[in-house]
XYZ file of C-alpha atoms in Angstrom:
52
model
C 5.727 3.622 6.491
C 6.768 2.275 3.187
C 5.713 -1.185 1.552
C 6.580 -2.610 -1.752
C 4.060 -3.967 -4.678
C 4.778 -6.000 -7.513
C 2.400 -7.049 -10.083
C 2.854 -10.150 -12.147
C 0.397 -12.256 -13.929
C 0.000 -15.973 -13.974
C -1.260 -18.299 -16.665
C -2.814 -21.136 -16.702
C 0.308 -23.567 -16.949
C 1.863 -21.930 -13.411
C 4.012 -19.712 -15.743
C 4.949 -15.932 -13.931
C 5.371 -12.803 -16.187
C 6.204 -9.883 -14.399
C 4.118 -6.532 -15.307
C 6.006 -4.145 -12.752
C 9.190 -5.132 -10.836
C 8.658 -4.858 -7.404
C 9.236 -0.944 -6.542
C 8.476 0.724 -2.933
C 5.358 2.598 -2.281
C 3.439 4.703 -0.252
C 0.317 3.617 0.988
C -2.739 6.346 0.996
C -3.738 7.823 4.142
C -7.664 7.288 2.836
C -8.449 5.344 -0.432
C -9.810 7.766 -3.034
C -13.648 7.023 -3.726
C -12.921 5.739 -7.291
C -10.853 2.820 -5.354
C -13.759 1.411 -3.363
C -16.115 -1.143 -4.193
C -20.002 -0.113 -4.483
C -22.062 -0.895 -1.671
C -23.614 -4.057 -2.164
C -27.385 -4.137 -2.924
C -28.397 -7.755 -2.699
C -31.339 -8.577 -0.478
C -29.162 -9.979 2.183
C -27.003 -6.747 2.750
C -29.800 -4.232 2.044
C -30.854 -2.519 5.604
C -34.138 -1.237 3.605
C -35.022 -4.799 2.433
C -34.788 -6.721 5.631
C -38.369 -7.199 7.367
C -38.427 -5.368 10.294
């Protein structure tokens, strides 16, 4: 299954430039580890912080 993606930027007065026209892609099966955020290591989310 196909989707498209266009990528435009907006500045500050509401004004759209667009970077890449929108073009049809295809979406990975699973995101590459370079594409992922880090897990998050604030008290809150850290398992081995919490007080058991």
């Amino acid at each position: 299954m196909a989707m498209t993606m266009k990528v435009y930027e907006v500045n500050r007065d509401g004004g759209i430039r667009v970077i890449r026209p929108e073009a049809e892609v295809l979406p990975l099966k699973t995101p590459e580890a370079r594409h992922a955020y880090p897990a998050c290591q604030c008290d809150q989310c850290d398992q081995s912080k919490r007080p058991s």
